[in-house]
XYZ file of C-alpha atoms in Angstrom:
234
model
C 43.552 -60.251 16.464
C 41.650 -63.568 16.818
C 38.078 -64.687 17.610
C 36.978 -67.798 19.491
C 33.240 -69.069 19.681
C 30.810 -71.845 19.862
C 28.399 -72.528 17.325
C 28.032 -76.497 18.488
C 27.355 -77.405 21.800
C 29.043 -80.265 23.412
C 26.409 -80.998 26.344
C 23.246 -79.554 25.198
C 21.980 -81.341 21.827
C 18.818 -79.449 21.074
C 18.693 -76.622 18.670
C 21.216 -74.382 19.577
C 19.924 -71.243 18.101
C 22.845 -68.599 17.439
C 22.748 -67.254 13.915
C 20.795 -64.302 15.193
C 23.959 -63.554 17.044
C 26.624 -65.034 14.304
C 25.107 -62.683 11.585
C 25.845 -59.723 13.840
C 29.303 -60.293 15.753
C 31.278 -61.701 12.450
C 31.131 -58.234 10.282
C 31.392 -56.529 13.425
C 35.064 -59.052 14.284
C 35.796 -57.974 10.409
C 35.106 -53.941 10.664
C 37.436 -54.417 14.137
C 40.481 -55.653 12.401
C 39.918 -59.653 13.076
C 42.035 -61.669 11.053
C 41.231 -65.257 12.448
C 38.266 -67.595 13.584
C 38.275 -69.967 15.942
C 34.998 -71.429 15.792
C 33.910 -74.940 17.929
C 31.383 -77.084 16.881
C 29.857 -80.790 17.205
C 29.120 -82.948 14.163
C 25.509 -82.929 15.394
C 23.942 -82.328 12.309
C 20.558 -83.209 13.378
C 19.834 -80.061 15.852
C 22.935 -78.002 15.189
C 23.478 -78.162 11.748
C 21.904 -75.067 10.250
C 24.342 -73.068 12.405
C 27.680 -74.943 10.777
C 25.875 -74.345 7.027
C 25.526 -70.877 7.657
C 28.639 -70.431 9.345
C 30.609 -71.745 6.799
C 28.668 -69.512 4.037
C 29.656 -66.173 6.282
C 32.930 -67.321 6.580
C 33.384 -67.805 2.684
C 31.726 -64.602 2.150
C 31.188 -61.951 5.092
C 28.991 -60.065 3.064
C 26.405 -63.005 2.454
C 22.527 -62.180 2.614
C 21.648 -64.532 5.575
C 18.184 -64.365 5.216
C 18.696 -65.511 1.518
C 21.252 -68.350 3.085
C 18.373 -69.310 5.203
C 15.662 -69.292 2.634
C 18.243 -71.315 0.513
C 18.662 -74.082 3.056
C 15.138 -74.533 3.976
C 13.610 -74.727 -0.050
C 16.105 -76.958 -1.512
C 17.170 -79.238 1.840
C 13.662 -79.654 2.671
C 11.227 -79.331 -0.302
C 7.661 -80.055 0.501
C 8.444 -79.842 4.296
C 10.149 -76.132 3.669
C 7.351 -73.879 5.457
C 7.118 -75.775 8.668
C 10.678 -76.178 9.155
C 11.343 -72.453 8.238
C 8.522 -72.176 11.568
C 10.955 -75.116 13.224
C 14.240 -73.277 13.075
C 12.725 -69.401 13.213
C 11.098 -69.988 16.231
C 13.781 -71.322 18.831
C 16.095 -68.322 16.875
C 13.294 -66.502 18.663
C 13.374 -68.561 22.114
C 17.022 -67.733 22.326
C 17.132 -64.034 20.736
C 13.817 -63.037 23.815
C 16.116 -64.682 26.547
C 17.481 -62.345 28.819
C 21.204 -61.969 28.510
C 23.632 -64.691 31.182
C 25.514 -67.544 30.704
C 24.175 -70.951 29.928
C 20.914 -69.535 27.913
C 20.603 -72.957 26.575
C 19.621 -74.428 29.452
C 17.398 -71.802 30.391
C 15.479 -72.203 27.350
C 15.479 -75.635 27.636
C 13.877 -76.201 30.276
C 10.767 -74.029 29.342
C 8.431 -76.671 28.174
C 6.889 -74.390 25.824
C 9.803 -74.670 23.800
C 9.434 -77.931 23.048
C 5.627 -78.217 22.698
C 5.978 -75.268 19.632
C 8.871 -76.891 18.207
C 7.195 -79.927 18.378
C 3.979 -78.961 16.708
C 5.978 -78.044 13.618
C 8.067 -80.985 13.149
C 4.758 -82.741 13.020
C 3.576 -80.555 10.110
C 6.787 -81.073 8.538
C 6.468 -84.896 8.791
C 2.769 -84.713 7.140
C 4.032 -81.998 4.317
C 7.160 -84.610 3.649
C 5.460 -87.846 3.585
C 6.726 -89.436 0.151
C 4.195 -89.865 -2.844
C 4.641 -92.938 -4.800
C 7.237 -92.295 -7.730
C 7.872 -89.030 -6.748
C 11.164 -88.715 -5.513
C 10.730 -87.127 -2.166
C 11.909 -89.784 -0.074
C 15.230 -87.699 0.653
C 13.333 -84.676 2.178
C 11.035 -87.272 4.236
C 14.349 -88.498 5.792
C 15.851 -84.880 6.467
C 12.849 -84.487 8.340
C 12.789 -87.639 10.304
C 16.345 -87.069 11.032
C 15.473 -83.717 12.566
C 13.056 -85.606 14.545
C 15.059 -88.302 15.930
C 17.564 -86.147 16.738
C 14.540 -83.719 18.803
C 13.648 -86.665 20.688
C 16.948 -87.545 21.608
C 17.566 -84.139 22.882
C 14.262 -83.812 24.819
C 15.742 -87.217 26.742
C 18.999 -86.292 27.219
C 18.255 -82.686 28.484
C 15.455 -84.142 30.754
C 18.648 -86.475 31.763
C 20.842 -84.102 32.055
C 19.191 -81.270 34.110
C 16.484 -83.355 36.319
C 18.633 -85.958 37.831
C 22.029 -85.954 36.762
C 25.287 -84.292 37.959
C 24.399 -81.174 36.287
C 21.469 -80.484 38.138
C 24.072 -80.961 41.051
C 26.574 -78.138 39.918
C 23.920 -75.978 39.449
C 22.882 -76.019 43.546
C 20.182 -79.114 43.196
C 20.306 -82.686 44.060
C 19.931 -85.765 41.465
C 17.213 -87.875 42.003
C 19.120 -91.066 41.532
C 16.109 -93.194 41.552
C 14.285 -91.214 39.201
C 17.175 -91.221 36.500
C 17.711 -95.122 36.804
C 13.205 -95.229 36.349
C 13.898 -93.072 33.130
C 17.240 -94.755 31.541
C 15.428 -98.118 32.047
C 12.558 -96.691 30.199
C 14.706 -94.560 27.340
C 17.275 -97.238 26.747
C 15.241 -99.281 23.937
C 14.696 -96.123 22.162
C 18.335 -94.810 22.332
C 19.735 -98.318 21.515
C 17.748 -97.662 18.121
C 19.222 -94.290 17.646
C 22.779 -95.547 18.203
C 21.894 -98.588 15.545
C 20.979 -96.345 13.323
C 23.003 -93.443 13.639
C 26.135 -95.000 14.370
C 25.899 -97.982 11.521
C 28.288 -98.072 8.283
C 25.975 -97.309 6.279
C 26.964 -93.554 4.558
C 23.344 -92.478 3.935
C 22.251 -91.382 7.380
C 24.787 -88.005 8.649
C 25.833 -87.760 11.946
C 22.703 -86.769 14.396
C 25.468 -87.006 17.522
C 28.963 -88.160 17.938
C 29.215 -91.909 19.159
C 30.782 -90.425 22.723
C 27.646 -88.091 23.004
C 25.192 -90.878 23.612
C 23.974 -91.773 26.839
C 25.608 -94.779 28.079
C 22.589 -96.860 29.293
C 23.926 -99.181 31.544
C 27.336 -97.503 32.814
C 24.536 -94.704 33.937
C 22.772 -97.004 35.763
C 25.502 -98.587 37.621
C 26.826 -95.151 38.456
C 23.578 -94.252 39.985
C 23.150 -97.184 42.045
C 26.814 -96.820 43.118
C 25.357 -93.127 44.357
C 22.447 -94.651 46.133
C 24.611 -96.901 48.567
C 24.978 -95.740 51.917
C 28.240 -94.266 52.159
C 30.514 -95.662 55.338
C 31.406 -93.268 57.726
């Protein structure tokens, strides 16, 4: 008896808060006689890496205390920024856990502005807590929060673009605003390019924020929108 699930997401790159489910589902699956797991994830560590960490620990020891695993992650990974980053990740879990049942939970959560506003406040607090003092050896904690900030901002850009002005909106019954999409791409292009240069470089210091094929291809997408705006021949 096998079990296939998603602990990462392939078109949404914000917090994908499913730890409250995996901590219930995996032990129950074992009790039902499950013998193997196939868990699809993406190496998008900036906003979904916590899922990978907890899932890996539970696969090794299904009886592990998830609350202790989370606390271990927050304190060891974030150092002086542990408290606001704890609030960040647990707030994301709360937003997902309180969403009504159904498909595309990440869409329904991500389209609520208050979700991003609350998490942004915790990130700002973490950035202040993790500012590296001189000769204090805190740089790594600041950089880890910086990774989360970069991934958070990219997730906002990608979500707004995907759900307000692109093809996914059309599949949801709406109509893409190609002019607005072009304007957004032109405004966000320099920031996206800077993130690509930082996280797609050969420098091994930075982990994967999102995979290279998940970055918005600004120029190609602008051309696609321009083509879509052209009058169609009869």
